[in-house]
Structures are given as C-alpha cells and as structure tokens.
Amino acid sequence: MPAMAFAESSGGGMDFPGKLTSQVIVCTIIAAFGGLMFGYDIGISGGVTSMDDFLIKFFPAVYRTKHEVKENNYCKYDNQYLQLFTSSLYLAAILASFFASISCKKFGRKPTIQAASLFFVTGAILNTVAKNIEMLIVGRLLLGAGVGFGNQAVPLFISEIAPARYRGGLNICFQFLITVGILCANVINYGTSRMHPYGWRVSLGGAAVPAIILLIGSLIIVETPTSLIERGKKDEGLRTLKKIRGVDNVEKEFDELLHATELAKQTKNSFRNLMKRSSRPQLVCATILQVFQQLTGINVIMFYAPVLFQTMGFGGDASLLSAVVTGLVNAASTLVAIFTVDKFGRKKLLIEAAIQMFIAQSVMGAILKVHLKSANIMPNNYALFVVVLVCLFVSGFAWSWGPLGWLIPSEIFPLETRSAGFFFAVSMNMFCTFVVAQSFLTLLCQMKSTIFFFFAACIVVMGAFAIFILPETKGIHIDEMNERVWKKHWFWKRYFDDGDNDKGDQDIKADQPEKQ
Ligand code: BGC
C-alpha cells in the first residue's frame, strides 16, 4: 500500500516527526490477518449451515424441516442448535478477550497475537475432522478463543504503531481484512457446496490458512514501543520507535510515551481504574459503539445472507452467489473508509452511513412485508431489488460503523486503561454478535419482516449519538486524547471537572465527588 495513498490529516492535533515507514505498513498488514481469521469465520457459518450434507450429518431435524413441502418461509431454519453452532464461537471469544486484555498488558501485543493464531489453527483442524456435534462445538470454541485474542490485540497493536495522521486508515486495514475473510468464505462456500459430501469440511478447514499466515508473519513483526516501555524495556522501546518512525528525532513522542507510562504505572488495577468518573466517557463511547455496530443488523446479512436469500425464493446456488456479491461490496466499500477516514474524520462517515443504512433497512422491510408472505415465492424482480438494497446497506456499514466500531475504541483510552477498556469494546461486540446470531432465525420466524424496521429504528438512535455525543478523534495522538478531546467536549468535559483525573485507582471513591 503506497504511503502517498493515505490522506494527510488536515488538522486537529499536533503530530510528531516521522514517516509512514515500510516497517509500519508490513506490521499492519501482517497483524490485520487477525481480521481475516475473524472475517472467515463470520462468512463461513452461513454457507455451511445451508449445505444439505452438513445438515444431514449434524442437524437432521433442520434438514427435514427445510425440505417439508408446506414450510413457512420465515421459519424454515429456526433451530436453537443450528444457531448455537454459529454463536458458540462468540461466547468463547468474550471469555478469551478478558484473558487477552491481561496478556496484552503483561506479555505484550505481539505474543497475544501469536496465541490467537495458535488457538485458531487448532480449532480449524478440529472442525475439519469433526465426527460429531461435540467435536464441532469444541472446535468452534477454540476458534472463538482465537478471535477473542486476535480482536483484542490487533486493533490496539495497529493504533499504537501508526503515526497519528495515518492511524485511521491503517487501523481500518484490520476491518478490510475482516471483509476479505468474509468474501473468501463466501466464494469458498460457493465452490464447496458442490463437493458432496465433504464440501463443508473444506470450508471449515480453510480457516487454518489465515491463522498459519498470521503465525508465521507474527515472528517478524515488532512489539509496540508503548508496550515495551510499559513493561520496563525503555531502551528497546526507543530503538523500536526510531525504527518504525524512520527518523532519529523521536524524543518528543518518546517523552509523550514515557509520560503516558508514568501515569499508567500509578494504576495498579486497570479494571478498577475504569470505574473512575474520568474513565466514563471513553468506556461509554467504546462499548456503545460496538452495541450500535451490531444493532445495525449487519450480522443478519453476514451470517444468514444465503439463508435469507433462500427465504426469498432464490435457489441454493443463487443464494450463495448473492452472498458473494454482498461480500464484494463489503470489501470494496471498506477501501473507501481507508482513504477517507483521516481526511473527513470519523463523525462524517458515521452520520452519512446512518442515513444510507436507515433507508435500505426500511425499504427492505417494506418490500418483504408486502411481497413475502409465510408461504409464497417472492416475485423475482423484487427479490433482486432486495439484493440491491442489501448492497446499499452493506456499503454504508463498511465505510463507517464497521471499521469505526474497532478504530475508535482502540484510540480513545489513555494507556492506563487502554487494554482493559478495549476489552469491554471487544466483549460487547462478541456479546451482541452472539445475541444476534442466536436469536435472528427465531426472531425472523416470529416477527417476520418487522425485524428490519426494528433495525431501522436503532439506526436513527445511533445517528443521533454520532451527531451529538461522539467527539471527533481524527489526527490526535493516541496519548493526548484526554487533554485534547475529552476535556474539551461540550458534554464529556463535565467528567473531568472534579480533579480525579490522572490520580490512579486510589481515587476510586471519588466517583461521586459532588455528593461528598
Ligand atoms: C463486525 C462484524 C461484521 C463485519 C462485517 C465487523 O466490524 O464486528 O460483526 O460481521 O464487520 O464486515
């Protein structure tokens, strides 16, 4: 990726000397393979769970319902176990991201990324050779551990090595590879759905490929200077900083990192520190962004696109093919975010996309309400129009709430609460993904097309949040956020009025100072 391609920040914050070096670019690309692992998993489940061979072997009851003559359009896949197959991964990821946040702080970002790839390889192998549902679920849990470790460490890693004015674009490479992973999974599913009876094994086994690439690549990436200094390796931290910035005069940035580390050292327990009043703005914004990201309804499309398209009357092949098209739109639109986020800022992208996604979800809901009853086949031209609306929705998500749901939480916390705070964002993502994955097929069966209006209503709320409550973080150094962003924000500055900021966890009782 050429350095020139990234937009220069037009202002906002002071930047430190340094170039966008090949070191930073290579490390970013390698680490972003963690995103590919995650994306592959998101994309593979939907296709595999619509393959007859897979259903016959593990979910015979679903197979029978699917092929019943008088089935209900909205209910043919409603099965708790089938949903558990998709969602079990996210439960494991919640737990794993907690341990990963500790590992990030204690051992560093790099070993945490390596652990992620090991979990993932093991899970993929187990899934490929699965003989029964137990092996299948244990494999999914291991994949979940990989996702938890990877999603915790990779965005932090990239945000910490990136120069401030390129941070947005570089961090979104993580999301870009998530979308590439989803796309690869869709294409692979399209091919393996014809490989009877073991196509699903090939699909599930493919998950090992990005994990092996990440494992090998992680041997050559650097540790972040922040993490080195945080763990007492100051000289190595300075050397690494010079290397990744490509200049020698890094003193200012190094001092900033030392200062951030000094503050962080006063904090014995980052989780307790997160409960301080002055941590509330970052904690609320980071977690709510992830809740909102999932309430767009994106994973309904990502997990269940083939199932959804079959619901509308497409044949098996056409459904998988439509999922490939949405996958392409997803990946291409994420590139838009890479090249615009440091130029236009985070908020503009979020607001524009909220409008676009609202229109898409509402019109889609209306069409399904009118044209898809419980037992009919939707007229072909309407079904195609729904595919277009899905693409409109996905592109909006892909240049906004998708990447920014990861970028913003990784850049807004001060060092003392960064990995603990980011854990809340990651686990909230996993939890909400779990809820959507576990309940969507049941909700679709019960609420029918109304479910799309529910997502549209959520999008209105999140648009308002982006307009009024969320601060802009474009171009500000990651260790200067409190001073330059939060303390100046019309709403959030009140959380810093009481002076409990920066004093460490001994001040936790100052949570409600006004009342004392
Ligand atoms: C979200 C996933 C989603 C993916 C789609 C990610 O940012 O966290 O839940 O499936 O984007 O591209």
Short mmCIF file of C-alpha atoms and ligand atoms in Angstrom, two decimals:
data_model
loop_
_atom_site.label_atom_id
_atom_site.label_comp_id
_atom_site.label_asym_id
_atom_site.label_seq_id
_atom_site.Cartn_x
_atom_site.Cartn_y
_atom_site.Cartn_z
CA MET A 1 0.00 0.00 0.00
CA PRO A 2 1.74 3.20 -1.06
CA ALA A 3 2.36 5.78 1.62
CA MET A 4 1.11 8.59 -0.58
CA ALA A 5 -2.27 6.97 -0.88
CA PHE A 6 -3.26 7.84 2.66
CA ALA A 7 -4.91 11.17 3.20
CA GLU A 8 -2.95 13.74 5.19
CA SER A 9 -4.72 14.94 8.28
CA SER A 10 -5.87 18.44 7.68
CA GLY A 11 -5.67 19.43 11.23
CA GLY A 12 -6.92 18.73 14.67
CA GLY A 13 -3.85 17.61 16.53
CA MET A 14 -0.13 18.07 16.72
CA ASP A 15 1.82 15.25 15.11
CA PHE A 16 5.30 14.01 15.98
CA PRO A 17 8.15 13.73 13.46
CA GLY A 18 8.21 10.51 11.47
CA LYS A 19 7.28 8.94 8.16
CA LEU A 20 4.90 6.21 7.20
CA THR A 21 7.63 3.56 7.01
CA SER A 22 7.54 0.17 5.32
CA GLN A 23 8.01 -1.32 8.83
CA VAL A 24 4.67 0.10 9.91
CA ILE A 25 2.95 -0.93 6.70
CA VAL A 26 4.26 -4.52 6.81
CA CYS A 27 3.46 -4.93 10.52
CA THR A 28 -0.04 -3.56 9.93
CA ILE A 29 -0.74 -5.93 7.05
CA ILE A 30 0.53 -8.97 8.96
CA ALA A 31 -1.41 -8.13 12.11
CA ALA A 32 -4.52 -7.44 10.07
CA PHE A 33 -4.56 -11.13 9.15
CA GLY A 34 -6.16 -11.45 12.59
CA GLY A 35 -9.10 -9.72 10.91
CA LEU A 36 -9.04 -12.25 8.08
CA MET A 37 -9.40 -15.09 10.62
CA PHE A 38 -12.36 -13.33 12.18
CA GLY A 39 -13.98 -12.49 8.85
CA TYR A 40 -13.55 -16.01 7.50
CA ASP A 41 -15.47 -17.32 10.45
CA ILE A 42 -18.26 -14.81 10.11
CA GLY A 43 -18.70 -15.68 6.44
CA ILE A 44 -18.28 -19.42 6.57
CA SER A 45 -21.04 -20.28 9.05
CA GLY A 46 -23.97 -19.04 6.95
CA GLY A 47 -22.96 -21.04 3.88
CA VAL A 48 -22.09 -24.20 5.78
CA THR A 49 -25.36 -24.18 7.70
CA SER A 50 -27.28 -24.02 4.44
CA MET A 51 -25.46 -27.07 2.97
CA ASP A 52 -27.57 -30.22 2.98
CA ASP A 53 -24.62 -32.59 3.60
CA PHE A 54 -23.74 -30.66 6.74
CA LEU A 55 -27.32 -30.56 7.95
CA ILE A 56 -27.85 -34.29 7.34
CA LYS A 57 -24.76 -35.14 9.39
CA PHE A 58 -25.20 -32.78 12.33
CA PHE A 59 -28.70 -31.30 12.23
CA PRO A 60 -31.04 -33.86 10.61
CA ALA A 61 -34.14 -32.21 12.12
CA VAL A 62 -33.33 -28.91 10.38
CA TYR A 63 -32.76 -30.79 7.14
CA ARG A 64 -36.23 -32.33 7.39
CA THR A 65 -37.95 -29.00 8.16
CA LYS A 66 -36.11 -27.32 5.31
CA HIS A 67 -37.46 -29.81 2.83
CA GLU A 68 -41.01 -30.05 4.13
CA VAL A 69 -43.39 -29.15 1.36
CA LYS A 70 -45.65 -26.81 3.31
CA GLU A 71 -42.94 -24.96 5.16
CA ASN A 72 -43.23 -21.41 6.42
CA ASN A 73 -40.89 -19.07 4.51
CA TYR A 74 -39.78 -17.26 7.62
CA CYS A 75 -39.31 -20.34 9.82
CA LYS A 76 -37.53 -22.99 7.81
CA TYR A 77 -34.19 -22.62 9.57
CA ASP A 78 -35.40 -21.85 13.08
CA ASN A 79 -33.40 -24.24 15.26
CA GLN A 80 -31.61 -23.42 18.53
CA TYR A 81 -28.79 -25.93 17.94
CA LEU A 82 -28.09 -24.62 14.48
CA GLN A 83 -27.90 -21.12 15.92
CA LEU A 84 -25.67 -22.41 18.70
CA PHE A 85 -23.22 -23.69 16.08
CA THR A 86 -22.88 -20.14 14.75
CA SER A 87 -22.97 -18.32 18.04
CA SER A 88 -20.89 -20.57 20.36
CA LEU A 89 -17.75 -19.02 18.91
CA TYR A 90 -18.74 -15.61 20.25
CA LEU A 91 -19.32 -16.88 23.77
CA ALA A 92 -15.80 -18.28 23.86
CA ALA A 93 -14.48 -15.04 22.39
CA ILE A 94 -15.97 -12.97 25.25
CA LEU A 95 -14.12 -15.02 27.84
CA ALA A 96 -10.97 -15.13 25.75
CA SER A 97 -10.83 -11.38 25.24
CA PHE A 98 -10.76 -10.90 29.02
CA PHE A 99 -7.63 -13.07 29.30
CA ALA A 100 -6.25 -11.44 26.19
CA SER A 101 -6.54 -7.99 27.78
CA ILE A 102 -4.42 -9.22 30.69
CA SER A 103 -1.98 -10.90 28.30
CA CYS A 104 -1.70 -7.70 26.22
CA LYS A 105 -0.68 -5.75 29.29
CA LYS A 106 1.58 -8.37 30.92
CA PHE A 107 3.26 -10.03 27.95
CA GLY A 108 2.68 -7.55 25.15
CA ARG A 109 0.60 -7.24 22.00
CA LYS A 110 2.81 -9.49 19.86
CA PRO A 111 2.62 -12.71 21.97
CA THR A 112 -1.12 -12.17 22.33
CA ILE A 113 -1.42 -12.12 18.53
CA GLN A 114 0.66 -15.31 18.34
CA ALA A 115 -1.57 -17.06 20.87
CA ALA A 116 -4.58 -16.07 18.77
CA SER A 117 -3.22 -17.81 15.70
CA LEU A 118 -2.41 -20.99 17.65
CA PHE A 119 -5.94 -21.24 19.03
CA PHE A 120 -7.31 -20.67 15.60
CA VAL A 121 -5.23 -23.33 13.84
CA THR A 122 -6.24 -25.93 16.46
CA GLY A 123 -9.92 -25.03 16.20
CA ALA A 124 -9.87 -25.20 12.41
CA ILE A 125 -8.27 -28.66 12.43
CA LEU A 126 -10.81 -29.97 14.93
CA ASN A 127 -13.70 -28.64 12.85
CA THR A 128 -12.33 -30.17 9.66
CA VAL A 129 -12.14 -33.66 11.13
CA ALA A 130 -15.31 -33.36 13.26
CA LYS A 131 -17.14 -36.68 13.62
CA ASN A 132 -19.88 -35.49 15.93
CA ILE A 133 -21.51 -32.32 17.12
CA GLU A 134 -19.35 -32.22 20.27
CA MET A 135 -16.14 -32.02 18.21
CA LEU A 136 -17.77 -29.39 16.09
CA ILE A 137 -18.67 -27.20 19.06
CA VAL A 138 -15.26 -27.64 20.80
CA GLY A 139 -13.62 -26.59 17.52
CA ARG A 140 -15.87 -23.53 17.39
CA LEU A 141 -14.93 -22.65 20.99
CA LEU A 142 -11.22 -22.79 20.12
CA LEU A 143 -11.82 -20.60 17.09
CA GLY A 144 -13.66 -18.25 19.45
CA ALA A 145 -10.60 -18.11 21.72
CA GLY A 146 -8.55 -17.18 18.65
CA VAL A 147 -10.99 -14.46 17.68
CA GLY A 148 -11.05 -13.08 21.25
CA PHE A 149 -7.23 -12.90 21.44
CA GLY A 150 -6.87 -11.53 17.91
CA ASN A 151 -9.58 -8.89 18.12
CA GLN A 152 -8.25 -7.68 21.44
CA ALA A 153 -4.62 -7.36 20.38
CA VAL A 154 -4.66 -6.43 16.68
CA PRO A 155 -6.54 -3.08 16.69
CA LEU A 156 -4.53 -1.93 19.73
CA PHE A 157 -1.31 -3.03 18.07
CA ILE A 158 -2.04 -1.11 14.87
CA SER A 159 -3.26 2.02 16.63
CA GLU A 160 -0.09 2.08 18.74
CA ILE A 161 2.42 1.70 15.92
CA ALA A 162 0.66 4.05 13.49
CA PRO A 163 1.62 7.74 13.21
CA ALA A 164 -1.40 9.80 14.35
CA ARG A 165 -2.23 11.21 10.95
CA TYR A 166 -2.43 7.78 9.31
CA ARG A 167 -3.90 5.91 12.26
CA GLY A 168 -7.45 5.76 10.93
CA GLY A 169 -6.52 4.39 7.52
CA LEU A 170 -4.03 1.88 8.91
CA ASN A 171 -6.34 0.62 11.61
CA ILE A 172 -9.09 0.07 9.07
CA CYS A 173 -6.82 -2.45 7.30
CA PHE A 174 -7.98 -4.74 10.13
CA GLN A 175 -11.60 -4.27 9.07
CA PHE A 176 -10.59 -4.55 5.41
CA LEU A 177 -9.16 -7.99 6.04
CA ILE A 178 -12.30 -8.91 8.01
CA THR A 179 -14.25 -8.18 4.83
CA VAL A 180 -11.74 -10.08 2.66
CA GLY A 181 -12.15 -13.02 5.04
CA ILE A 182 -15.92 -12.89 4.70
CA LEU A 183 -15.60 -12.68 0.91
CA CYS A 184 -13.15 -15.61 0.71
CA ALA A 185 -15.50 -17.63 2.88
CA ASN A 186 -18.44 -16.85 0.60
CA VAL A 187 -16.50 -17.78 -2.55
CA ILE A 188 -15.20 -20.97 -0.96
CA ASN A 189 -18.70 -21.92 0.20
CA TYR A 190 -19.96 -21.36 -3.32
CA GLY A 191 -17.38 -23.85 -4.63
CA THR A 192 -17.59 -26.42 -1.84
CA SER A 193 -21.37 -26.57 -1.89
CA ARG A 194 -20.94 -28.76 -4.98
CA MET A 195 -18.34 -31.04 -3.40
CA HIS A 196 -20.51 -33.79 -1.98
CA PRO A 197 -20.50 -34.99 0.72
CA TYR A 198 -17.43 -33.31 2.30
CA GLY A 199 -17.52 -29.77 0.92
CA TRP A 200 -18.31 -28.39 4.36
CA ARG A 201 -15.07 -29.91 5.73
CA VAL A 202 -13.05 -27.98 3.16
CA SER A 203 -14.94 -24.80 4.08
CA LEU A 204 -14.27 -25.20 7.78
CA GLY A 205 -10.65 -26.31 7.25
CA GLY A 206 -9.89 -23.17 5.21
CA ALA A 207 -9.90 -21.22 8.48
CA ALA A 208 -6.42 -22.60 9.21
CA VAL A 209 -4.85 -20.73 6.27
CA PRO A 210 -5.07 -17.13 7.58
CA ALA A 211 -4.10 -18.38 11.03
CA ILE A 212 -0.92 -20.02 9.72
CA ILE A 213 -0.05 -16.87 7.76
CA LEU A 214 -0.55 -14.81 10.91
CA LEU A 215 1.55 -17.22 12.98
CA ILE A 216 4.49 -17.12 10.57
CA GLY A 217 4.13 -13.37 9.97
CA SER A 218 3.98 -12.62 13.67
CA LEU A 219 7.56 -13.86 14.02
CA ILE A 220 8.78 -10.80 12.14
CA ILE A 221 6.56 -8.01 13.49
CA VAL A 222 7.85 -5.61 16.14
CA GLU A 223 6.38 -5.17 19.59
CA THR A 224 4.79 -1.74 20.02
CA PRO A 225 7.05 0.88 21.69
CA THR A 226 4.19 1.61 24.12
CA SER A 227 4.03 -1.98 25.28
CA LEU A 228 7.83 -2.24 25.58
CA ILE A 229 8.06 0.92 27.69
CA GLU A 230 5.04 -0.13 29.73
CA ARG A 231 6.88 -3.35 30.61
CA GLY A 232 10.09 -1.54 31.63
CA LYS A 233 12.06 -2.04 28.39
CA LYS A 234 12.74 1.66 27.75
CA ASP A 235 15.84 1.31 25.55
CA GLU A 236 14.23 -1.27 23.33
CA GLY A 237 11.14 0.94 23.18
CA LEU A 238 13.23 3.90 21.99
CA ARG A 239 15.05 1.77 19.40
CA THR A 240 11.76 0.39 18.07
CA LEU A 241 10.22 3.86 17.93
CA LYS A 242 13.14 5.15 15.82
CA LYS A 243 12.86 2.12 13.57
CA ILE A 244 9.13 2.39 12.93
CA ARG A 245 9.17 6.18 12.51
CA GLY A 246 12.21 6.08 10.18
CA VAL A 247 13.78 9.16 11.87
CA ASP A 248 16.11 9.74 14.82
CA ASN A 249 14.43 12.76 16.38
CA VAL A 250 11.67 10.86 18.13
CA GLU A 251 12.35 12.45 21.55
CA LYS A 252 9.04 14.29 21.72
CA GLU A 253 6.97 11.23 21.01
CA PHE A 254 9.17 9.13 23.30
CA ASP A 255 8.62 11.66 26.11
CA GLU A 256 4.89 11.50 25.50
CA LEU A 257 5.03 7.71 25.76
CA LEU A 258 7.11 7.91 28.96
CA HIS A 259 4.62 10.35 30.42
CA ALA A 260 1.71 8.09 29.50
CA THR A 261 3.53 5.11 31.02
CA GLU A 262 4.27 7.01 34.24
CA LEU A 263 0.57 7.78 34.62
CA ALA A 264 -0.28 4.20 33.80
CA LYS A 265 2.13 2.94 36.47
CA GLN A 266 0.17 4.68 39.20
CA THR A 267 -2.63 2.38 38.30
CA LYS A 268 -2.40 -1.00 39.97
CA ASN A 269 -5.66 -2.31 38.65
CA SER A 270 -6.82 -1.01 35.31
CA PHE A 271 -10.26 -2.57 35.65
CA ARG A 272 -10.83 -0.65 38.91
CA ASN A 273 -9.48 2.45 37.28
CA LEU A 274 -12.02 2.10 34.51
CA MET A 275 -14.75 2.64 37.09
CA LYS A 276 -13.40 6.14 37.85
CA ARG A 277 -15.61 9.01 36.82
CA SER A 278 -12.98 10.30 34.38
CA SER A 279 -12.94 6.95 32.54
CA ARG A 280 -16.64 7.04 31.90
CA PRO A 281 -16.62 9.00 28.63
CA GLN A 282 -14.26 6.57 26.90
CA LEU A 283 -15.90 3.49 28.40
CA VAL A 284 -19.40 4.57 27.43
CA CYS A 285 -18.42 5.57 23.89
CA ALA A 286 -16.32 2.45 23.25
CA THR A 287 -18.95 -0.01 24.39
CA ILE A 288 -21.94 1.77 22.94
CA LEU A 289 -20.26 2.00 19.54
CA GLN A 290 -19.99 -1.77 19.49
CA VAL A 291 -23.59 -2.25 20.63
CA PHE A 292 -24.70 0.11 17.87
CA GLN A 293 -22.49 -1.61 15.33
CA GLN A 294 -24.37 -4.84 15.92
CA LEU A 295 -27.79 -3.17 16.14
CA THR A 296 -27.42 -2.07 12.53
CA GLY A 297 -28.33 -5.68 11.79
CA ILE A 298 -25.13 -6.30 9.80
CA ASN A 299 -24.65 -9.83 11.02
CA VAL A 300 -28.08 -10.86 9.95
CA ILE A 301 -26.73 -10.28 6.47
CA MET A 302 -23.25 -11.69 7.14
CA PHE A 303 -24.32 -14.91 8.82
CA TYR A 304 -27.59 -15.57 7.21
CA ALA A 305 -27.41 -13.98 3.74
CA PRO A 306 -27.66 -17.35 1.94
CA VAL A 307 -30.46 -18.42 4.28
CA LEU A 308 -32.19 -15.07 3.84
CA PHE A 309 -31.94 -15.22 0.08
CA GLN A 310 -33.31 -18.76 0.09
CA THR A 311 -36.16 -17.47 2.25
CA MET A 312 -36.95 -15.04 -0.56
CA GLY A 313 -37.15 -17.88 -3.03
CA PHE A 314 -33.68 -17.97 -4.61
CA GLY A 315 -32.28 -21.46 -5.21
CA GLY A 316 -29.28 -22.66 -3.19
CA ASP A 317 -26.74 -21.59 -5.81
CA ALA A 318 -28.25 -18.19 -6.44
CA SER A 319 -28.32 -17.57 -2.71
CA LEU A 320 -24.64 -18.29 -2.25
CA LEU A 321 -23.85 -16.22 -5.31
CA SER A 322 -25.78 -13.25 -3.92
CA ALA A 323 -23.80 -13.62 -0.71
CA VAL A 324 -20.60 -13.39 -2.80
CA VAL A 325 -21.89 -10.16 -4.36
CA THR A 326 -22.60 -8.60 -0.96
CA GLY A 327 -19.15 -9.78 0.17
CA LEU A 328 -17.54 -7.93 -2.74
CA VAL A 329 -19.46 -4.76 -1.98
CA ASN A 330 -18.42 -5.04 1.66
CA ALA A 331 -14.70 -5.31 0.85
CA ALA A 332 -14.69 -2.61 -1.83
CA SER A 333 -16.55 -0.13 0.38
CA THR A 334 -14.13 -0.66 3.25
CA LEU A 335 -11.38 0.67 0.97
CA VAL A 336 -13.36 3.92 0.80
CA ALA A 337 -13.06 4.21 4.58
CA ILE A 338 -9.29 3.58 4.50
CA PHE A 339 -8.76 6.52 2.19
CA THR A 340 -11.26 8.95 3.68
CA VAL A 341 -11.28 8.47 7.43
CA ASP A 342 -8.22 10.65 8.13
CA LYS A 343 -9.43 13.30 5.73
CA PHE A 344 -13.14 13.70 6.53
CA GLY A 345 -12.93 12.43 10.09
CA ARG A 346 -14.86 9.71 11.89
CA LYS A 347 -18.14 11.51 12.57
CA LYS A 348 -19.00 12.48 8.99
CA LEU A 349 -18.68 8.88 7.84
CA LEU A 350 -20.84 7.61 10.70
CA ILE A 351 -23.60 10.14 10.07
CA GLU A 352 -23.76 9.71 6.28
CA ALA A 353 -23.86 5.94 6.64
CA ALA A 354 -26.61 6.04 9.27
CA ILE A 355 -28.87 7.80 6.76
CA GLN A 356 -27.98 5.33 3.99
CA MET A 357 -28.50 2.26 6.18
CA PHE A 358 -31.79 3.61 7.55
CA ILE A 359 -33.19 3.96 4.04
CA ALA A 360 -32.00 0.49 3.00
CA GLN A 361 -33.40 -1.32 6.07
CA SER A 362 -36.77 0.47 5.93
CA VAL A 363 -37.36 -0.13 2.22
CA MET A 364 -36.22 -3.74 2.56
CA GLY A 365 -38.66 -4.27 5.46
CA ALA A 366 -41.48 -2.69 3.43
CA ILE A 367 -40.86 -4.89 0.37
CA LEU A 368 -40.68 -8.07 2.41
CA LYS A 369 -43.82 -7.09 4.31
CA VAL A 370 -45.82 -6.63 1.13
CA HIS A 371 -44.35 -9.33 -1.09
CA LEU A 372 -43.13 -12.14 1.13
CA LYS A 373 -45.90 -13.91 2.99
CA SER A 374 -45.48 -17.09 5.01
CA ALA A 375 -45.94 -19.41 2.06
CA ASN A 376 -45.23 -17.84 -1.30
CA ILE A 377 -42.25 -17.26 -3.56
CA MET A 378 -41.31 -13.63 -3.89
CA PRO A 379 -41.57 -12.21 -7.44
CA ASN A 380 -38.12 -12.33 -9.00
CA ASN A 381 -37.68 -8.62 -9.67
CA TYR A 382 -38.49 -7.77 -6.05
CA ALA A 383 -36.02 -10.36 -4.80
CA LEU A 384 -33.33 -8.76 -6.96
CA PHE A 385 -34.25 -5.31 -5.68
CA VAL A 386 -33.79 -6.61 -2.12
CA VAL A 387 -30.28 -7.76 -3.09
CA VAL A 388 -29.56 -4.19 -4.32
CA LEU A 389 -30.84 -2.78 -1.02
CA VAL A 390 -28.69 -5.24 0.90
CA CYS A 391 -25.67 -3.95 -1.07
CA LEU A 392 -26.61 -0.33 -0.28
CA PHE A 393 -26.87 -1.22 3.38
CA VAL A 394 -23.62 -3.19 3.45
CA SER A 395 -21.62 -0.45 1.69
CA GLY A 396 -22.79 2.16 4.22
CA PHE A 397 -21.82 -0.11 7.09
CA ALA A 398 -18.48 -0.96 5.51
CA TRP A 399 -17.22 2.62 5.34
CA SER A 400 -18.45 3.62 8.77
CA TRP A 401 -19.84 1.67 11.70
CA GLY A 402 -17.92 -1.48 10.73
CA PRO A 403 -14.37 -0.14 10.80
CA LEU A 404 -15.02 2.70 13.24
CA GLY A 405 -16.52 0.32 15.78
CA TRP A 406 -12.97 -1.05 16.11
CA LEU A 407 -10.91 2.04 15.39
CA ILE A 408 -12.47 4.49 17.85
CA PRO A 409 -12.37 2.21 20.92
CA SER A 410 -8.73 1.40 20.18
CA GLU A 411 -7.69 5.08 20.11
CA ILE A 412 -9.67 6.84 22.83
CA PHE A 413 -8.40 5.31 26.10
CA PRO A 414 -5.32 6.57 27.95
CA LEU A 415 -2.63 3.92 28.37
CA GLU A 416 -3.57 3.06 31.97
CA THR A 417 -6.97 1.77 30.90
CA ARG A 418 -6.35 1.01 27.23
CA SER A 419 -6.34 -2.76 27.10
CA ALA A 420 -8.91 -3.16 29.89
CA GLY A 421 -11.17 -0.59 28.24
CA PHE A 422 -10.75 -2.15 24.85
CA PHE A 423 -11.72 -5.49 26.39
CA PHE A 424 -15.16 -4.03 27.13
CA ALA A 425 -15.49 -2.99 23.50
CA VAL A 426 -14.40 -6.39 22.15
CA SER A 427 -16.54 -8.37 24.54
CA MET A 428 -19.54 -6.14 23.88
CA ASN A 429 -19.08 -6.82 20.17
CA MET A 430 -18.92 -10.55 20.81
CA PHE A 431 -21.88 -10.49 23.17
CA CYS A 432 -24.11 -8.57 20.78
CA THR A 433 -22.98 -10.73 17.87
CA PHE A 434 -23.87 -13.78 19.95
CA VAL A 435 -27.33 -12.39 20.71
CA VAL A 436 -27.98 -11.58 17.04
CA ALA A 437 -26.63 -14.93 15.85
CA GLN A 438 -28.57 -16.88 18.46
CA SER A 439 -31.87 -15.10 18.08
CA PHE A 440 -32.16 -13.93 14.49
CA LEU A 441 -33.65 -17.06 12.96
CA THR A 442 -36.19 -17.27 15.79
CA LEU A 443 -36.98 -13.54 15.53
CA LEU A 444 -37.34 -13.83 11.76
CA CYS A 445 -39.78 -16.67 12.30
CA GLN A 446 -41.80 -14.69 14.86
CA MET A 447 -41.51 -11.04 13.80
CA LYS A 448 -41.18 -11.71 10.06
CA SER A 449 -40.33 -8.56 8.10
CA THR A 450 -40.90 -6.31 11.17
CA ILE A 451 -37.41 -7.21 12.31
CA PHE A 452 -35.98 -4.96 9.60
CA PHE A 453 -37.99 -1.98 10.94
CA PHE A 454 -36.55 -2.69 14.37
CA PHE A 455 -33.02 -2.35 12.99
CA ALA A 456 -34.03 0.83 11.12
CA ALA A 457 -35.25 2.38 14.40
CA CYS A 458 -31.94 1.52 16.10
CA ILE A 459 -30.09 3.24 13.27
CA VAL A 460 -31.96 6.51 13.98
CA VAL A 461 -30.76 6.43 17.60
CA MET A 462 -27.17 5.71 16.62
CA GLY A 463 -27.16 8.51 14.05
CA ALA A 464 -28.24 10.95 16.76
CA PHE A 465 -25.46 9.62 19.01
CA ALA A 466 -22.87 10.24 16.29
CA ILE A 467 -24.15 13.78 15.73
CA PHE A 468 -24.45 14.96 19.32
CA ILE A 469 -22.41 12.83 21.69
CA LEU A 470 -19.41 11.31 19.98
CA PRO A 471 -16.27 13.51 19.80
CA GLU A 472 -14.04 13.68 16.70
CA THR A 473 -10.66 11.99 17.15
CA LYS A 474 -9.12 12.46 13.72
CA GLY A 475 -5.40 13.31 13.75
CA ILE A 476 -4.97 13.47 17.54
CA HIS A 477 -2.07 11.49 19.05
CA ILE A 478 -3.35 8.44 20.88
CA ASP A 479 -1.76 9.54 24.17
CA GLU A 480 -3.21 13.05 24.03
CA MET A 481 -6.89 12.18 23.80
CA ASN A 482 -7.85 13.18 27.35
CA GLU A 483 -6.32 16.65 27.07
CA ARG A 484 -7.24 17.44 23.50
CA VAL A 485 -10.55 15.64 23.06
CA TRP A 486 -12.47 14.63 26.16
CA LYS A 487 -11.67 17.63 28.36
CA LYS A 488 -12.80 19.95 25.58
CA HIS A 489 -16.00 18.17 24.55
CA TRP A 490 -19.26 20.04 25.37
CA PHE A 491 -20.81 17.03 27.08
CA TRP A 492 -17.98 14.84 28.31
CA LYS A 493 -15.85 17.60 29.87
CA ARG A 494 -18.02 17.56 33.00
CA TYR A 495 -16.48 14.17 33.85
CA PHE A 496 -13.11 15.86 34.32
CA ASP A 497 -14.28 18.79 36.42
CA ASP A 498 -13.73 17.14 39.78
CA GLY A 499 -9.96 16.68 39.51
CA ASP A 500 -9.98 12.92 39.95
CA ASN A 501 -8.44 12.55 36.51
CA ASP A 502 -4.92 11.11 36.35
CA LYS A 503 -4.62 10.24 40.01
CA GLY A 504 -4.80 6.49 39.74
CA ASP A 505 -7.04 3.93 41.31
CA GLN A 506 -6.59 5.14 44.87
CA ASP A 507 -9.19 7.73 43.97
CA ILE A 508 -11.93 5.37 43.05
CA LYS A 509 -14.10 6.56 45.91
CA ALA A 510 -14.23 9.98 44.26
CA ASP A 511 -16.80 8.55 41.91
CA GLN A 512 -19.50 10.95 43.07
CA PRO A 513 -17.48 13.85 44.44
CA GLU A 514 -20.31 16.37 44.28
CA LYS A 515 -22.21 14.48 46.94
CA GLN A 516 -19.37 14.31 49.44
C1 BGC B 1 -18.18 -6.54 12.71
C2 BGC B 1 -18.71 -7.88 12.36
C3 BGC B 1 -19.28 -7.84 10.96
C4 BGC B 1 -18.24 -7.37 9.98
C5 BGC B 1 -18.81 -7.22 8.60
C6 BGC B 1 -17.15 -6.15 11.70
O1 BGC B 1 -16.66 -4.90 12.02
O2 BGC B 1 -17.63 -6.55 14.00
O3 BGC B 1 -19.68 -8.24 13.31
O4 BGC B 1 -19.72 -9.10 10.59
O5 BGC B 1 -17.71 -6.14 10.39
O6 BGC B 1 -17.87 -6.75 7.69
#
